[in-house]
Coordinates of C-alpha atoms and ligand atoms in Angstrom, one line a residue:
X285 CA 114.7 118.7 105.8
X286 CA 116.3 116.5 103.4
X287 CA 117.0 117.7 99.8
X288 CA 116.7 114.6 98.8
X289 CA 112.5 114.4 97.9
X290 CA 112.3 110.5 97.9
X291 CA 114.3 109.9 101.2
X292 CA 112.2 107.5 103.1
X293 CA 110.9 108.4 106.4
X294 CA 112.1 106.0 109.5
X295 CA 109.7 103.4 109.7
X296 CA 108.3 102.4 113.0
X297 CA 110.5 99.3 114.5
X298 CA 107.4 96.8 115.6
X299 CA 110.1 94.6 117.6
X300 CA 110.5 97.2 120.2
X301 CA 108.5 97.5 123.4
X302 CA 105.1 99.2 123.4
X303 CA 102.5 100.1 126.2
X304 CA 100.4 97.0 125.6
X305 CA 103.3 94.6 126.5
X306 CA 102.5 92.3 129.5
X307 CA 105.2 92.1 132.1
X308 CA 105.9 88.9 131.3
X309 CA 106.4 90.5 127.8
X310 CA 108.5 93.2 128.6
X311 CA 110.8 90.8 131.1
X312 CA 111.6 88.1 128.4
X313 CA 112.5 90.9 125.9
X314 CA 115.1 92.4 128.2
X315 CA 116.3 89.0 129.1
X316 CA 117.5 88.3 125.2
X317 CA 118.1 91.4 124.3
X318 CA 120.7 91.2 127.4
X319 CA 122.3 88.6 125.8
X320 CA 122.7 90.8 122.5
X321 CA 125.3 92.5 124.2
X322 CA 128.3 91.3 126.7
X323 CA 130.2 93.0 129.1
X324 CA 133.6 92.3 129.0
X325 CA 136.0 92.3 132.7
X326 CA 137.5 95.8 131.3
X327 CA 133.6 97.4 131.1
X328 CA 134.3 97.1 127.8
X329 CA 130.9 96.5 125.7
X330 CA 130.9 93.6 122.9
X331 CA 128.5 92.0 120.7
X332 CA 126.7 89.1 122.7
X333 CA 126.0 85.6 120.8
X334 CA 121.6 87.0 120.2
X335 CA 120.7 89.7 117.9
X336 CA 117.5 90.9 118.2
X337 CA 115.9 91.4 114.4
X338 CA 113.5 94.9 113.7
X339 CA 110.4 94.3 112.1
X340 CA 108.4 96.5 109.9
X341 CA 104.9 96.8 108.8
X342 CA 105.9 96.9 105.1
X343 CA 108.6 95.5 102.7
X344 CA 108.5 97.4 99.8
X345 CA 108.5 101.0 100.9
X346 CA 111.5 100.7 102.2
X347 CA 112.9 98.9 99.2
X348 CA 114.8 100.6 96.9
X349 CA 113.7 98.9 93.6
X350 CA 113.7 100.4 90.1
X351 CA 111.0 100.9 87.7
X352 CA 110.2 97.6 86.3
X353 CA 110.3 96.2 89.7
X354 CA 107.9 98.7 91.5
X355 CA 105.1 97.9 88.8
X356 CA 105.0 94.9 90.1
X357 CA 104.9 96.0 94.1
X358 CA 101.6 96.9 95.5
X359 CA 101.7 100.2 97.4
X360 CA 99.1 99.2 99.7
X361 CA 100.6 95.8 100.9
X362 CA 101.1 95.1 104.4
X363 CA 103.0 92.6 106.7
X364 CA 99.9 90.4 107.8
X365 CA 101.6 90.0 111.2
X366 CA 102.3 93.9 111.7
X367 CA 98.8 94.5 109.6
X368 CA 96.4 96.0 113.3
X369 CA 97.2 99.5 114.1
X370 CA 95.5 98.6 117.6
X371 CA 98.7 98.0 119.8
X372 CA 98.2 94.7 121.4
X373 CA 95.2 93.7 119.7
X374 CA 96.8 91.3 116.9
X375 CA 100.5 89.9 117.4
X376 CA 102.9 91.7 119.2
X377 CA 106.0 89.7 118.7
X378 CA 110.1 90.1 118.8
X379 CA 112.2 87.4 117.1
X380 CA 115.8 87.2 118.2
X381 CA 118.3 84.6 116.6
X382 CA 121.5 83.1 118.1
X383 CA 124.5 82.5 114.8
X384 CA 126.8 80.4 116.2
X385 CA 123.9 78.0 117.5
X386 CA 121.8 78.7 114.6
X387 CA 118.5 78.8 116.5
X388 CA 116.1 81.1 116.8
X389 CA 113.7 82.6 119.3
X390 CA 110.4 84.6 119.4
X391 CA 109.0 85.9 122.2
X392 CA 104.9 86.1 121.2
X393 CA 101.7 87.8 122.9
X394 CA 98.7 87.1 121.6
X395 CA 95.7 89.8 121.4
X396 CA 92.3 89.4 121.3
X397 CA 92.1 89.6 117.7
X398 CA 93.5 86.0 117.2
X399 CA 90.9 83.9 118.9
X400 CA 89.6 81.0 117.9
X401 CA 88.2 78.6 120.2
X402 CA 87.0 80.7 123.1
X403 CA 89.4 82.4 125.0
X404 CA 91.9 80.7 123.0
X405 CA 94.2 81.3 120.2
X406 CA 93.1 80.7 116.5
X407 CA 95.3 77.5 114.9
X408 CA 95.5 79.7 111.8
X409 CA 97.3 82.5 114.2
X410 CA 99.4 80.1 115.3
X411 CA 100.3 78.7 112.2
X412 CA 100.9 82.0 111.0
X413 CA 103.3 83.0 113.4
X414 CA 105.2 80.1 113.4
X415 CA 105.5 80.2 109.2
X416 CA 107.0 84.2 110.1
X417 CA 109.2 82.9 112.6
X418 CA 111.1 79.7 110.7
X419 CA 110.6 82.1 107.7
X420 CA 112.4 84.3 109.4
X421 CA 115.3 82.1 110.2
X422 CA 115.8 80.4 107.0
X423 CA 116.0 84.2 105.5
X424 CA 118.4 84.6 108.2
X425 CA 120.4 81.4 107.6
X426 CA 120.1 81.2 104.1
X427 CA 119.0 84.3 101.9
X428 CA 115.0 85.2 101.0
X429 CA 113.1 82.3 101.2
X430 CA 109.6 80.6 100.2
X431 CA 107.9 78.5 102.8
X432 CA 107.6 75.2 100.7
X433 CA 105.7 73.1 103.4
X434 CA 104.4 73.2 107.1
X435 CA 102.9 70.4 109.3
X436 CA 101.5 71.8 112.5
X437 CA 100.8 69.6 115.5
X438 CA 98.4 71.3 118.1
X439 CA 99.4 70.5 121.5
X440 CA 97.3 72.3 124.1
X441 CA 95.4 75.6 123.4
X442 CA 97.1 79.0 123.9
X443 CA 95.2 81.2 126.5
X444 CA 94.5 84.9 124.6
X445 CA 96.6 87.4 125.8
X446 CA 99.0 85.0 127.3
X447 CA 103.2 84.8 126.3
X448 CA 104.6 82.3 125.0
X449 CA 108.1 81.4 123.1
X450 CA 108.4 80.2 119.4
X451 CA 111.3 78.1 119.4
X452 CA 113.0 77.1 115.7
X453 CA 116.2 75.2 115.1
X454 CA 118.0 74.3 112.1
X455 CA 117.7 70.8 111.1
X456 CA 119.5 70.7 107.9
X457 CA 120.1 72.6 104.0
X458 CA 119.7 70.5 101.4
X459 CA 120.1 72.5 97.9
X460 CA 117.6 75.3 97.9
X461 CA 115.8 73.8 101.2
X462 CA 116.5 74.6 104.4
X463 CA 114.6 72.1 106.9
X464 CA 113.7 73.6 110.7
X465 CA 112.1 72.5 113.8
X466 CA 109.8 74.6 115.4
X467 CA 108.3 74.7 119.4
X468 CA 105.7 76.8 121.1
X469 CA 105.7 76.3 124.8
X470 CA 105.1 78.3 127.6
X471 CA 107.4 80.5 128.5
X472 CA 108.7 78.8 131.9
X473 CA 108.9 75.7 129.5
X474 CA 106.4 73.5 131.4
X475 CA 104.5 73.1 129.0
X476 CA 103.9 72.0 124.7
X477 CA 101.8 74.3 123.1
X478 CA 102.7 73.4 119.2
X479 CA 105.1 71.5 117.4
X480 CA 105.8 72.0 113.6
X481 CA 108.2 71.1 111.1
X482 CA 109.0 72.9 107.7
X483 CA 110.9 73.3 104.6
X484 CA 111.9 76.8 103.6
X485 CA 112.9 77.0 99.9
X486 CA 115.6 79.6 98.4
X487 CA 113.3 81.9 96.2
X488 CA 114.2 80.8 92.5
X489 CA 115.9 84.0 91.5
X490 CA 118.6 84.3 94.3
X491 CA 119.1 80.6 93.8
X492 CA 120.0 80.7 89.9
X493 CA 121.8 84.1 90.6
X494 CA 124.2 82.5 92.8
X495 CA 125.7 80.4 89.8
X496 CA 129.3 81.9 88.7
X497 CA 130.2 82.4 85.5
X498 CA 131.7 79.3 84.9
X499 CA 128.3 77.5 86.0
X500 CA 129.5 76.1 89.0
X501 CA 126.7 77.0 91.9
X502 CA 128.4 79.0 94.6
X503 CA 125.6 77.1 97.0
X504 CA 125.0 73.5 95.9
X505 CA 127.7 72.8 93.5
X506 CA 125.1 69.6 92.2
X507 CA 125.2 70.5 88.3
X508 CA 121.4 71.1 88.8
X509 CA 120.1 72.2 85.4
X510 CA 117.2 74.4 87.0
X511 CA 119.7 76.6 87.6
X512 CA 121.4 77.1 84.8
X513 CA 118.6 76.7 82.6
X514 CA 116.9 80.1 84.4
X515 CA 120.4 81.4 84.1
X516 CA 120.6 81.0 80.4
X517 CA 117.0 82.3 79.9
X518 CA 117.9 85.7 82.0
X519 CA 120.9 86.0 79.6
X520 CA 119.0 85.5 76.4
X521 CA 116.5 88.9 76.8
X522 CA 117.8 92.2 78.1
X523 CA 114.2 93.5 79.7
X524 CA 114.7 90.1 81.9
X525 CA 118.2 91.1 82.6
X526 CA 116.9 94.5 83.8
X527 CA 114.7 92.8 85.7
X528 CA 116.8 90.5 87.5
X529 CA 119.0 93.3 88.0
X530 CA 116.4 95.1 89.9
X531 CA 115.4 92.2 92.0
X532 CA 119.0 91.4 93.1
X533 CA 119.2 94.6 94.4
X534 CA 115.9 94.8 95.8
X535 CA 116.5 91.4 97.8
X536 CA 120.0 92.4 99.0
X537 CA 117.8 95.4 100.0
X538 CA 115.6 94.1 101.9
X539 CA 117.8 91.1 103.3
X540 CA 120.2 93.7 105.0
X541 CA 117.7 96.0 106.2
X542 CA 116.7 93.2 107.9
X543 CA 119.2 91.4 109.3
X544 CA 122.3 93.9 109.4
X545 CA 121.0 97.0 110.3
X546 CA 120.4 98.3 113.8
Ligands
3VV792 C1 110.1 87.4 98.2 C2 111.0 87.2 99.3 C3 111.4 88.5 100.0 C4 112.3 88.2 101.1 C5 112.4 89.4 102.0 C6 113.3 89.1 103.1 C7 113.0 89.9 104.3 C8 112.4 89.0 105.4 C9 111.6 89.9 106.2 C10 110.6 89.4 106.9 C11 110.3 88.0 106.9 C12 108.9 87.7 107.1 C13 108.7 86.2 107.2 C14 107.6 85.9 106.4 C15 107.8 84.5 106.0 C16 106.5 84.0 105.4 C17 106.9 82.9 104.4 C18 105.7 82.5 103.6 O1 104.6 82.5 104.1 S1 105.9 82.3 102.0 C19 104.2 82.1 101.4 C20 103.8 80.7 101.3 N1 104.6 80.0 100.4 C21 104.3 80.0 99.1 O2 103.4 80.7 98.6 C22 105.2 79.2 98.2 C23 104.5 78.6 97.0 N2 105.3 77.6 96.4 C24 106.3 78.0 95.5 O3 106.4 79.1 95.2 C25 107.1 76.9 95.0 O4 106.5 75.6 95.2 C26 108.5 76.9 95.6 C27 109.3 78.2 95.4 C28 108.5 76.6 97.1 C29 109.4 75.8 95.0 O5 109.1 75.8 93.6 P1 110.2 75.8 92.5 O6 109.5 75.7 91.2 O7 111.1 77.0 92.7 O8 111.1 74.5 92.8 P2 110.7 72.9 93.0 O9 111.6 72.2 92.1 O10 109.2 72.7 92.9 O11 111.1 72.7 94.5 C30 112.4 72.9 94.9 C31 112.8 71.8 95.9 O12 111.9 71.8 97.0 C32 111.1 70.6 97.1 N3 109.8 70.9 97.5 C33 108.9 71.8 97.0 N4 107.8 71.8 97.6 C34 107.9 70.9 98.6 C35 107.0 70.4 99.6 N5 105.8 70.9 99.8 N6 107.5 69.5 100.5 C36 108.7 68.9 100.3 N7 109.6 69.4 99.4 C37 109.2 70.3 98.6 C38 111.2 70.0 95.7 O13 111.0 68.6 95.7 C39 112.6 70.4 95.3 O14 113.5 69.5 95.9 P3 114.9 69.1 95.2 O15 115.7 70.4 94.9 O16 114.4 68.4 93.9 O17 115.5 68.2 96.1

């Protein structure tokens, strides 16, 4: 036992495989996470060009934010994606991203939880995961981010309890907004399920906290004045400076939780 009383206990990785998988499932998560790792002519095993990401039902109890921050958090919050305790009932998902290519890939089975039109996936469940996965990737490319706007075009209907891949590309950065592309199809490609665009937006704090000292934005280097005018204001009351402080650290928290540990 730890002697440490507030050690968190391992949370439960939602990306891996569970008994309710399909086959179809199960056989596209092995093919990226195959890619995740190379073998080199020596046997010799090396980082692949995919990383798969884990996924939690929770942000904040993992977190590790101070006191003014966790008045703010809600104990009883949950991912709405990782929200059914019934293992295949809601989304059972794993999103894997590729750096150098800067795209992104979910592999997505829908339960019976999600319909909508009859034996068909809900547009609100599709929406939703799409919004997790492009949110996902502007995190990923970018730092924590706000989805800003998404436009959904609905295709052809997703049969429950079928697999299908979320696609999302980058498009471009501009500023704080990152722009991405986003594809449902089937998973042999064949067919269009959904197409969406949206703009992901660098959450306000991050974004003024990136300015140096000398004003100069370490990530648009524009002279915006929203910046340094939230800059200025954090510097002009401690308790704000406290809690800046706290939500640095509880962002960096939760950004390499995320996406750098394994
Ligand atoms: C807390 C983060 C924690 C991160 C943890 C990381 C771990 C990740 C782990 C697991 C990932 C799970 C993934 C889930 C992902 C889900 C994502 C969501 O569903 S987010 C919820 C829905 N979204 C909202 O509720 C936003 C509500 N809107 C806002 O808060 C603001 O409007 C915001 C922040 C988006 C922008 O507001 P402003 O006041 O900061 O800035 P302004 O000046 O208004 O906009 C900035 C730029 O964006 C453009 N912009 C804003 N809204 C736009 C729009 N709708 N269309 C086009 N452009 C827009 C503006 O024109 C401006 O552009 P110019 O810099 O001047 O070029």
């Amino acid at each position: 036992m730890s002697p440490w009383p507030f050690t968190p206990s391992q949370p439960r990785d939602y990306s891996l495989p569970n008994a309710s998988w399909s086959s179809e499932m199960q056989r596209l998560y092995e093919h990226y996470n195959n890619l995740c790792e190379m073998e080199t002519e020596g046997g010799e095993k090396i980082k692949g060009a995919w990383r798969r990401l884990p996924s939690y039902n929770r942000s904040l109890k993992y977190a590790t934010g101070g006191q003014c921050l966790s008045k703010l958090l809600q104990g009883k919050a949950r991912i709405f994606t990782r929200n059914i305790e019934e293992q295949g009932a809601g989304f059972e998902y794993v999103v894997f991203v590729n750096k150098q290519e800067k795209t992104c890939v979910c592999v997505f089975q829908a339960g019976h939880l999600l319909e909508g039109p009859p034996g068909h996936v809900h547009g609100g469940a599709i929406a939703t995961i799409i919004d997790s996965v492009t949110g996902t990737h502007a995190t990923y490319l970018s730092g924590p981010v706000m989805t800003a706007n998404l436009t959904v075009n609905y295709r052809s209907p997703i049969p429950l309890g079928s697999v299908v891949l979320v696609h999302s590309s980058l498009d471009k950065t501009e500023g704080r907004k990152t722009f991405l592309s986003c594809q449902v199809t089937s998973t042999d490609g064949s067919k269009m399920h959904t197409e969406a665009t949206g703009i992901a937006c660098l959450c306000p704090l991050v974004w003024a906290t990136s300015w140096d000292s000398d004003g100069q934005s370490s990530r648009c280097g524009d002279g915006s004045s929203y910046c340094s005018e939230r800059t200025a204001e954090a510097k002009q009351s401690p308790w704000a400076v406290g809690v800046l402080f706290e939500c640095i650290l509880f962002l960096n928290d939760q950004f390499s939780k995320t996406f750098t540990s394994h």
